[in-house]
XYZ file of C-alpha atoms in Angstrom:
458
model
C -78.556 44.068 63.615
C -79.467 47.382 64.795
C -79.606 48.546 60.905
C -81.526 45.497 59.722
C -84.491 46.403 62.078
C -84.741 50.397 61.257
C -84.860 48.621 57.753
C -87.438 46.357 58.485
C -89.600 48.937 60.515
C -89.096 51.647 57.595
C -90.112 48.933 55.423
C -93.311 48.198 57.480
C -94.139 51.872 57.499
C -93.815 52.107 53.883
C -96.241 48.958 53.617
C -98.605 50.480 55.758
C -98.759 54.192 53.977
C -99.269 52.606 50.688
C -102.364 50.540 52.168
C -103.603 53.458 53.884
C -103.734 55.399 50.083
C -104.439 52.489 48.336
C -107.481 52.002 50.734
C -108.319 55.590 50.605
C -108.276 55.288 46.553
C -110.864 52.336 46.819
C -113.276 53.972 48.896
C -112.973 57.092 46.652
C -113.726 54.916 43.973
C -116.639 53.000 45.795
C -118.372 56.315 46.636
C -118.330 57.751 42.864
C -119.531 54.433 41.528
C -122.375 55.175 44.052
C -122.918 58.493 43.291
C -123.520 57.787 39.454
C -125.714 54.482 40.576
C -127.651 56.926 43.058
C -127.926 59.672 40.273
C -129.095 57.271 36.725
C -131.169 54.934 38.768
C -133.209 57.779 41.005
C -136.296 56.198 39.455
C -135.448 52.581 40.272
C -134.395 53.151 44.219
C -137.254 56.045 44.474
C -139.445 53.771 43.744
C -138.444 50.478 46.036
C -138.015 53.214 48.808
C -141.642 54.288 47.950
C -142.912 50.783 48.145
C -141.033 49.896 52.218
C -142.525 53.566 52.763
C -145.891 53.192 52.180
C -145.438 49.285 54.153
C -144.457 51.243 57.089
C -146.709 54.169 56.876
C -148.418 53.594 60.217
C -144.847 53.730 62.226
C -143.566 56.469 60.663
C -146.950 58.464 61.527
C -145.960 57.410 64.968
C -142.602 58.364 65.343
C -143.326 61.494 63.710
C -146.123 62.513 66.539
C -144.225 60.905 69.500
C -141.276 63.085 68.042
C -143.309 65.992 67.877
C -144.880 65.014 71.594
C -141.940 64.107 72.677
C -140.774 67.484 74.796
C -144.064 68.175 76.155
C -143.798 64.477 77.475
C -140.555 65.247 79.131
C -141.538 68.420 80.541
C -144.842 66.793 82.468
C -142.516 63.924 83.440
C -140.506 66.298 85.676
C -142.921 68.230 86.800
C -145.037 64.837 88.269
C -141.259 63.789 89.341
C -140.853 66.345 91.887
C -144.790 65.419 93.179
C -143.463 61.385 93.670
C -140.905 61.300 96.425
C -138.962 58.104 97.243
C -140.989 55.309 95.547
C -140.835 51.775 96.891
C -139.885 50.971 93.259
C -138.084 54.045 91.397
C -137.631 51.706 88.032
C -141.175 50.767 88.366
C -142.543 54.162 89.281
C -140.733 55.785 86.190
C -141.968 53.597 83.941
C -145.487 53.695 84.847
C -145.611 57.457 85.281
C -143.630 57.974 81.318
C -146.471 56.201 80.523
C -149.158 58.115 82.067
C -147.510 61.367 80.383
C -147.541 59.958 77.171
C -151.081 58.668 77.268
C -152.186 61.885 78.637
C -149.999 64.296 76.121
C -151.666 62.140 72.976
C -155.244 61.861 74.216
C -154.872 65.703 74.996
C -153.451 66.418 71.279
C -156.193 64.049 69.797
C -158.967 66.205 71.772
C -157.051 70.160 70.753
C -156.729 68.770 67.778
C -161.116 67.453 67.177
C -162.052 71.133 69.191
C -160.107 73.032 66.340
C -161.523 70.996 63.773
C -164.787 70.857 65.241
C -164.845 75.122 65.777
C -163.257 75.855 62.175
C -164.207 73.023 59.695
C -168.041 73.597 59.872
C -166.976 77.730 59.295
C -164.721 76.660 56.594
C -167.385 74.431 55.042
C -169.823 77.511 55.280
C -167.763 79.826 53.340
C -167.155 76.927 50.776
C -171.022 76.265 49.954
C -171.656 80.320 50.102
C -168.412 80.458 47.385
C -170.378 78.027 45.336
C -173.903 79.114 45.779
C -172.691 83.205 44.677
C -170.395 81.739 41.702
C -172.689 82.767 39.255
C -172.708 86.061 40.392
C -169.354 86.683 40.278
C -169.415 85.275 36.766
C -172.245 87.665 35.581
C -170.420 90.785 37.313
C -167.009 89.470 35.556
C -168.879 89.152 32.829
C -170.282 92.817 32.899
C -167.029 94.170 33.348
C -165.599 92.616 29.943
C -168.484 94.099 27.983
C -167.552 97.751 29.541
C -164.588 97.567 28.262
C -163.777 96.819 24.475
C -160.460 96.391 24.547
C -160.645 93.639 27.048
C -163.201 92.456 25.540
C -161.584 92.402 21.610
C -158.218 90.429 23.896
C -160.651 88.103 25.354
C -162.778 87.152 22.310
C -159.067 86.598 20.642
C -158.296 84.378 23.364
C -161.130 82.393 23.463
C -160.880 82.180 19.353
C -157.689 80.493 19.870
C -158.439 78.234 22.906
C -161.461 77.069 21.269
C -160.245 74.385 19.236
C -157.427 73.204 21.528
C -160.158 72.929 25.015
C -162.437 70.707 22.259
C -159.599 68.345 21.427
C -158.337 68.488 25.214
C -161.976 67.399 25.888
C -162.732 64.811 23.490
C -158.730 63.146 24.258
C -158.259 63.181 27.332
C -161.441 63.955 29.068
C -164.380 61.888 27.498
C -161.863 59.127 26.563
C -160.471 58.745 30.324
C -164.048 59.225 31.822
C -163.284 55.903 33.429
C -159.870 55.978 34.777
C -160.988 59.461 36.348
C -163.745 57.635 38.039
C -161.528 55.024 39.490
C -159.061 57.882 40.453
C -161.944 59.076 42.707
C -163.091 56.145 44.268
C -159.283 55.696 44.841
C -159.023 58.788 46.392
C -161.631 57.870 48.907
C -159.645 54.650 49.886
C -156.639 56.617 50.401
C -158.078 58.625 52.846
C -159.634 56.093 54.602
C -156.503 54.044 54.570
C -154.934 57.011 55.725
C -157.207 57.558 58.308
C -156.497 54.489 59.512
C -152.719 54.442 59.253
C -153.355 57.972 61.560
C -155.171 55.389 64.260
C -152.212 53.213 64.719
C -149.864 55.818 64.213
C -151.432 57.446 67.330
C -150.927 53.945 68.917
C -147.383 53.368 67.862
C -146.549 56.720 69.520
C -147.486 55.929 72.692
C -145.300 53.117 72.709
C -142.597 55.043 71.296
C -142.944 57.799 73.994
C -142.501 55.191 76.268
C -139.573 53.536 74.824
C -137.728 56.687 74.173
C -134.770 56.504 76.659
C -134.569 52.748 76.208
C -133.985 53.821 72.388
C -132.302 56.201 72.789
C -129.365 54.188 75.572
C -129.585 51.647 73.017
C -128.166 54.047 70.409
C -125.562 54.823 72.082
C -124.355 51.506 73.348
C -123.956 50.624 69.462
C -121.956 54.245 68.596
C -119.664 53.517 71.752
C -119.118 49.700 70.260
C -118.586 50.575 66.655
C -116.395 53.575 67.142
C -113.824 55.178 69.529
C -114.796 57.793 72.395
C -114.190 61.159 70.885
C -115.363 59.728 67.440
C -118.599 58.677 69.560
C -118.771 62.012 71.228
C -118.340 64.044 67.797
C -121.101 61.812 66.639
C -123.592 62.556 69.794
C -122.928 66.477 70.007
C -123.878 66.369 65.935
C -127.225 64.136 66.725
C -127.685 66.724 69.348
C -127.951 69.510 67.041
C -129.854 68.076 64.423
C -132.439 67.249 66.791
C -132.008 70.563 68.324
C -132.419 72.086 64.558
C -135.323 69.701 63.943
C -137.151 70.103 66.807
C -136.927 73.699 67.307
C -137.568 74.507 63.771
C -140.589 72.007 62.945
C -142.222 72.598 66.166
C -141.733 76.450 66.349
C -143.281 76.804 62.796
C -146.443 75.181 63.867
C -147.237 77.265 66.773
C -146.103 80.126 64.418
C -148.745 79.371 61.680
C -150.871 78.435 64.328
C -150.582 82.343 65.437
C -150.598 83.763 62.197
C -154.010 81.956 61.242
C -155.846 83.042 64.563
C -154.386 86.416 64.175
C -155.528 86.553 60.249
C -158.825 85.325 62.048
C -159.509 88.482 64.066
C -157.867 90.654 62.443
C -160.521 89.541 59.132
C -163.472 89.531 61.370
C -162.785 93.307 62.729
C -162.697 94.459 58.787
C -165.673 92.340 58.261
C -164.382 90.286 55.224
C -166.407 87.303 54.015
C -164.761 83.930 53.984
C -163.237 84.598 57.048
C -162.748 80.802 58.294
C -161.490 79.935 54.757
C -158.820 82.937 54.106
C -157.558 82.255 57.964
C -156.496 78.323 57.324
C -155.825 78.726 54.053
C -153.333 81.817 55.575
C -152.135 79.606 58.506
C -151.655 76.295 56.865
C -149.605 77.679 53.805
C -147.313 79.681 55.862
C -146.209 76.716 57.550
C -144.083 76.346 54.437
C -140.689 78.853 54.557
C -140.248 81.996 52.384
C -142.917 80.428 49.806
C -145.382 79.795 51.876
C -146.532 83.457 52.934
C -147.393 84.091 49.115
C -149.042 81.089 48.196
C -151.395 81.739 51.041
C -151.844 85.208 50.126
C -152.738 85.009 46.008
C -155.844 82.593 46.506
C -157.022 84.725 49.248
C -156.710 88.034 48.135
C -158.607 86.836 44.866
C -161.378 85.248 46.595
C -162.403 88.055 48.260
C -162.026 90.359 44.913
C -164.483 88.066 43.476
C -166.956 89.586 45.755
C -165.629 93.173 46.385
C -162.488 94.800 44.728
C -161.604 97.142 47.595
C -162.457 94.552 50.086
C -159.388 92.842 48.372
C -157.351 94.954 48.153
C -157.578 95.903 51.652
C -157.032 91.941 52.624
C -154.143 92.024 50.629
C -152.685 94.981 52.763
C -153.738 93.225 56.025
C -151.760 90.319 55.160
C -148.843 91.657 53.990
C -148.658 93.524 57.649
C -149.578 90.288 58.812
C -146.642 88.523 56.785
C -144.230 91.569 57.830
C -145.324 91.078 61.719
C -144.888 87.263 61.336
C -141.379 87.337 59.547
C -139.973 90.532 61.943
C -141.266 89.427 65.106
C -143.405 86.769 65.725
C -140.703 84.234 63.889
C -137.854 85.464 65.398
C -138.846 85.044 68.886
C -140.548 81.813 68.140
C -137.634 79.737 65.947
C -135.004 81.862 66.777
C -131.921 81.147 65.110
C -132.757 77.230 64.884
C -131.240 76.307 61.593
C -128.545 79.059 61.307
C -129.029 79.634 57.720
C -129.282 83.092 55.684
C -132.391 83.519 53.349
C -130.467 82.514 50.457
C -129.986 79.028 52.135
C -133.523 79.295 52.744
C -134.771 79.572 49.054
C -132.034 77.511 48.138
C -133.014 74.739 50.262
C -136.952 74.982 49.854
C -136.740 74.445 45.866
C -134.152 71.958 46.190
C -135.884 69.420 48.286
C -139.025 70.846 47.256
C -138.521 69.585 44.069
C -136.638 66.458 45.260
C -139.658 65.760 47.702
C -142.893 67.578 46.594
C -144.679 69.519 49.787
C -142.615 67.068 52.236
C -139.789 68.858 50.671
C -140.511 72.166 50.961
C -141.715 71.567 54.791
C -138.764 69.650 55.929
C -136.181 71.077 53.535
C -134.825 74.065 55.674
C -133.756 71.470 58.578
C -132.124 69.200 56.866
C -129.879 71.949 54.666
C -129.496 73.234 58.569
C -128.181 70.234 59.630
C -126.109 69.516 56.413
C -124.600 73.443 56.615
C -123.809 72.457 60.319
C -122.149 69.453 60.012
C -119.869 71.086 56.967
C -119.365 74.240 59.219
C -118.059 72.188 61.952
C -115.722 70.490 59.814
C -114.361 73.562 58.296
C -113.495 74.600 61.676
C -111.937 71.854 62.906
C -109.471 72.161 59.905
C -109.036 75.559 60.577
C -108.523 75.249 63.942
C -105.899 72.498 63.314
C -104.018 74.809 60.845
C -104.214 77.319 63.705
C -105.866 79.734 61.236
C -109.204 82.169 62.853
C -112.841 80.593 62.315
C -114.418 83.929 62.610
C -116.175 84.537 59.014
C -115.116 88.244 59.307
C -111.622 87.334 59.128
C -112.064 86.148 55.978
C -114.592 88.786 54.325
C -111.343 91.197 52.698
C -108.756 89.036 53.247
C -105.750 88.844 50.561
C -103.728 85.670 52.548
C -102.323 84.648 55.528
C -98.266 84.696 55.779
C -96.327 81.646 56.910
C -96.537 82.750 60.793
C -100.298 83.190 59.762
C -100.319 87.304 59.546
C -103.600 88.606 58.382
C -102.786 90.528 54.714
C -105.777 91.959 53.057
C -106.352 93.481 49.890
C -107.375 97.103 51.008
C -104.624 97.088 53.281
C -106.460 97.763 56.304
C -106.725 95.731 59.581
C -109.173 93.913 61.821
C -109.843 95.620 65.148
C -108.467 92.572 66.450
C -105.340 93.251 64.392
C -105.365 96.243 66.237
C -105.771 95.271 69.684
C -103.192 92.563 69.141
C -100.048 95.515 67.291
C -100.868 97.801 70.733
C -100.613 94.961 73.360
C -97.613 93.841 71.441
C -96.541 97.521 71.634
C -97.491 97.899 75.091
C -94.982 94.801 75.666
C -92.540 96.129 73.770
C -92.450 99.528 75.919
C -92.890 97.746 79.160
C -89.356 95.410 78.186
C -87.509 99.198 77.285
C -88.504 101.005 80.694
C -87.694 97.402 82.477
C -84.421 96.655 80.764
C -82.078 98.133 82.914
C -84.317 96.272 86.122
C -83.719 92.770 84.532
C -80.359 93.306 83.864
C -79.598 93.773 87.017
C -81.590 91.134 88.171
C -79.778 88.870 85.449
C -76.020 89.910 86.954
C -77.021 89.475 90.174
C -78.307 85.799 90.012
C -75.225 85.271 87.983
C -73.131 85.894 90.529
C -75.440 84.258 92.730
C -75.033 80.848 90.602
C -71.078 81.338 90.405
C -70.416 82.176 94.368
C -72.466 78.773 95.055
C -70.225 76.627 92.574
């Protein structure tokens, strides 16, 4: 009997470690099939994405500023907190008060945001209309500077040879043929804005109610992770959300204020050297460098040849001033701004900026660095786990020369030298190893005499 159900239950094991693989095999299956449907039909799913997207442009506008908001909410909420003592109605009070905070934080970014535009755009508009109005001038001093010299000259009048013929067919194709379509590409550009415009309106709206929904959102999250999985599966899965917002937020945020810095900065700094097109080099300077690693030269090319337009040495000497800017902004001013927010090197950087970049356009360049952050920390934390469960060091300098790691997981590596923490761990084993010599003779005795101890009480 006894032998029948040790059968039975190997039997059942067996059963159950086949459909554990065989299960494992189907979902491996599943997910390629996915991958190649993902991969030869980007176009198709891009483009159904694109069309929900743009139905629900006005709520992601709003979750996007009550995200952004969402910290300076929190912060004024318990500040006020400590001013309300012992309401009548704490559930009451709490809500009504979230709600003042995030009426007041949005109003207040509307207003920053109209007093910026309000101080800079009619500057920036300025040094547009002066750009146009001294065009021709540039042109006739470009101009004067190809006839001084014959060699650029003979190049240019080669180039223009050439370029003839292919700008007249460009011009009668594409240009005088699609007069029309252009046309309706403008006046469609002017609805976009508008509708844009618009979607900004309720987006603003949205956000206040999703300022003041936040924690009910937020409990309501977890409820579900706490029903669809098990506690420490749950946990893993709220310490990850944790650091992706942590990533997000810090990173997103921090590079705002930073470009925000960088353009006032590039703003004085302009208007002590007395450079023209001051308002226009400073947001072209601070809105370009919200983008990583890229962004700083993009910025800088435009601007440095605006200002040669109207005077060489004045451009060269903004081109010094803002790499010294860039230098100051990447050195110090980042650093103590984003910190160490996404965790990546600069390889990861440029990596993850042309990936998404081209995945994503300019929303892919600007949000590309978090998400690799995230993605690098979620893979990170794996790897450690594993290694930790292999009882193997997570420490990346263990791992730098290393050769292998012997069965009782010895360090070996391939110059032959060791780890100062190889080191410290040899002399505390040799200090043990000393300490048992000069105490032998102690314990033995100590040994014999609870020996006889044990056989006198028998």
């Amino acid at each position: 009997m006894n032998t029948d159900d040790s059968q039975k239950q190997n039997n059942r094991h067996i059963f159950r470690q086949t459909l554990v693989q065989a299960s494992a095999f189907l979902v491996v299956i599943l997910c390629a099939i996915l991958f190649f449907f993902v991969i030869f039909s980007y176009n198709t799913w891009t483009g159904k994405l694109a069309y929900v997207v743009s139905g629900l442009k006005s709520i992601i506008i709003g979750v996007v500023i009550a995200y952004l908001l969402n910290p300076i909410v929190n912060s004024m909420e318990k500040q006020l907190k400590k001013l309300v003592r012992n309401p009548k109605n704490e559930v009451r009070a709490n809500a009504m008060l979230r709600g003042f905070c995030a009426i007041t934080v949005v109003l207040g970014s509307v207003l920053t945001a109209g007093v910026l535009l309000y101080t800079i755009l009619p500057q920036v508009v300025i040094s547009i209309s002066s750009l146009i109005r001294n065009f021709p001038h540039y042109v006739d001093e470009v101009t004067d500077l190809i006839r001084s010299n014959r060699q650029l000259r003979t190049f240019l009048d080669n180039v223009l040879t050439n370029a003839t013929e292919d700008i007249s067919n460009w011009l009668n194709v594409n240009v005088l043929q699609n007069i029309q379509s252009y046309v309706a590409m403008a006046a469609s550009g002017v609805m976009n804005v508008i509708t844009m415009l618009a979607n900004v309106l309720v987006g603003l709206i949205i956000s206040v109610y999703v300022l003041c929904s936040t924690q009910t959102f937020v409990g309501q999250g977890k409820k579900i992770l706490y029903a669809l999985f098990t506690r420490k599966q749950a946990k893993a899965i709220l310490n990850t959300l944790r650091k992706s917002n942590e990533i997000f937020g810090g990173f997103i945020s921090g590079k705002i204020i930073d470009s925000l810095i960088v353009g006032v900065l590039c703003f004085i700094g302009l208007t002590l050297l007395h450079m023209p097109y001051i308002a226009l080099v400073s947001v072209i300077v601070g809105v370009t460098n919200v983008i990583p690693f890229f962004g700083p030269y993009i910025g800088m090319i435009p601007s440095t040849i605006l200002i040669m337009l109207v005077d060489f040495k004045k451009g060269v000497i903004v081109l010094i001033f803002i790499i010294i800017l860039q230098q100051l902004d990447g050195n110090v001013i980042g650093p103590k701004i984003l910190g160490k927010s996404t965790g990546l090197s600069a390889f990861w950087v440029v990596f993850s900026v042309m990936f998404f970049g081209k995945l994503w356009g300019i929303i892919g360049m600007l949000i590309g660095v978090p998400v690799f952050g995230v993605i690098y920390y979620i893979f990170d934390t794996f790897v450690n786990y594993r290694l930790q469960k292999r009882e193997l060091p997570t420490e990346m300098s263990q791992y730098k020369n290393l050769d292998y790691f012997t069965e009782d997981g010895e360090r070996v590596t391939t110059d032959g030298k060791k780890t100062p923490r190889e080191l410290r761990k040899e002399e505390q084993k040799e200090l043990r190893r000393q300490w048992m010599e000069e105490n032998q003779e102690n314990f033995e005795h100590w040994l014999q005499k609870h020996k006889k101890k044990d056989t006198d009480d028998k």
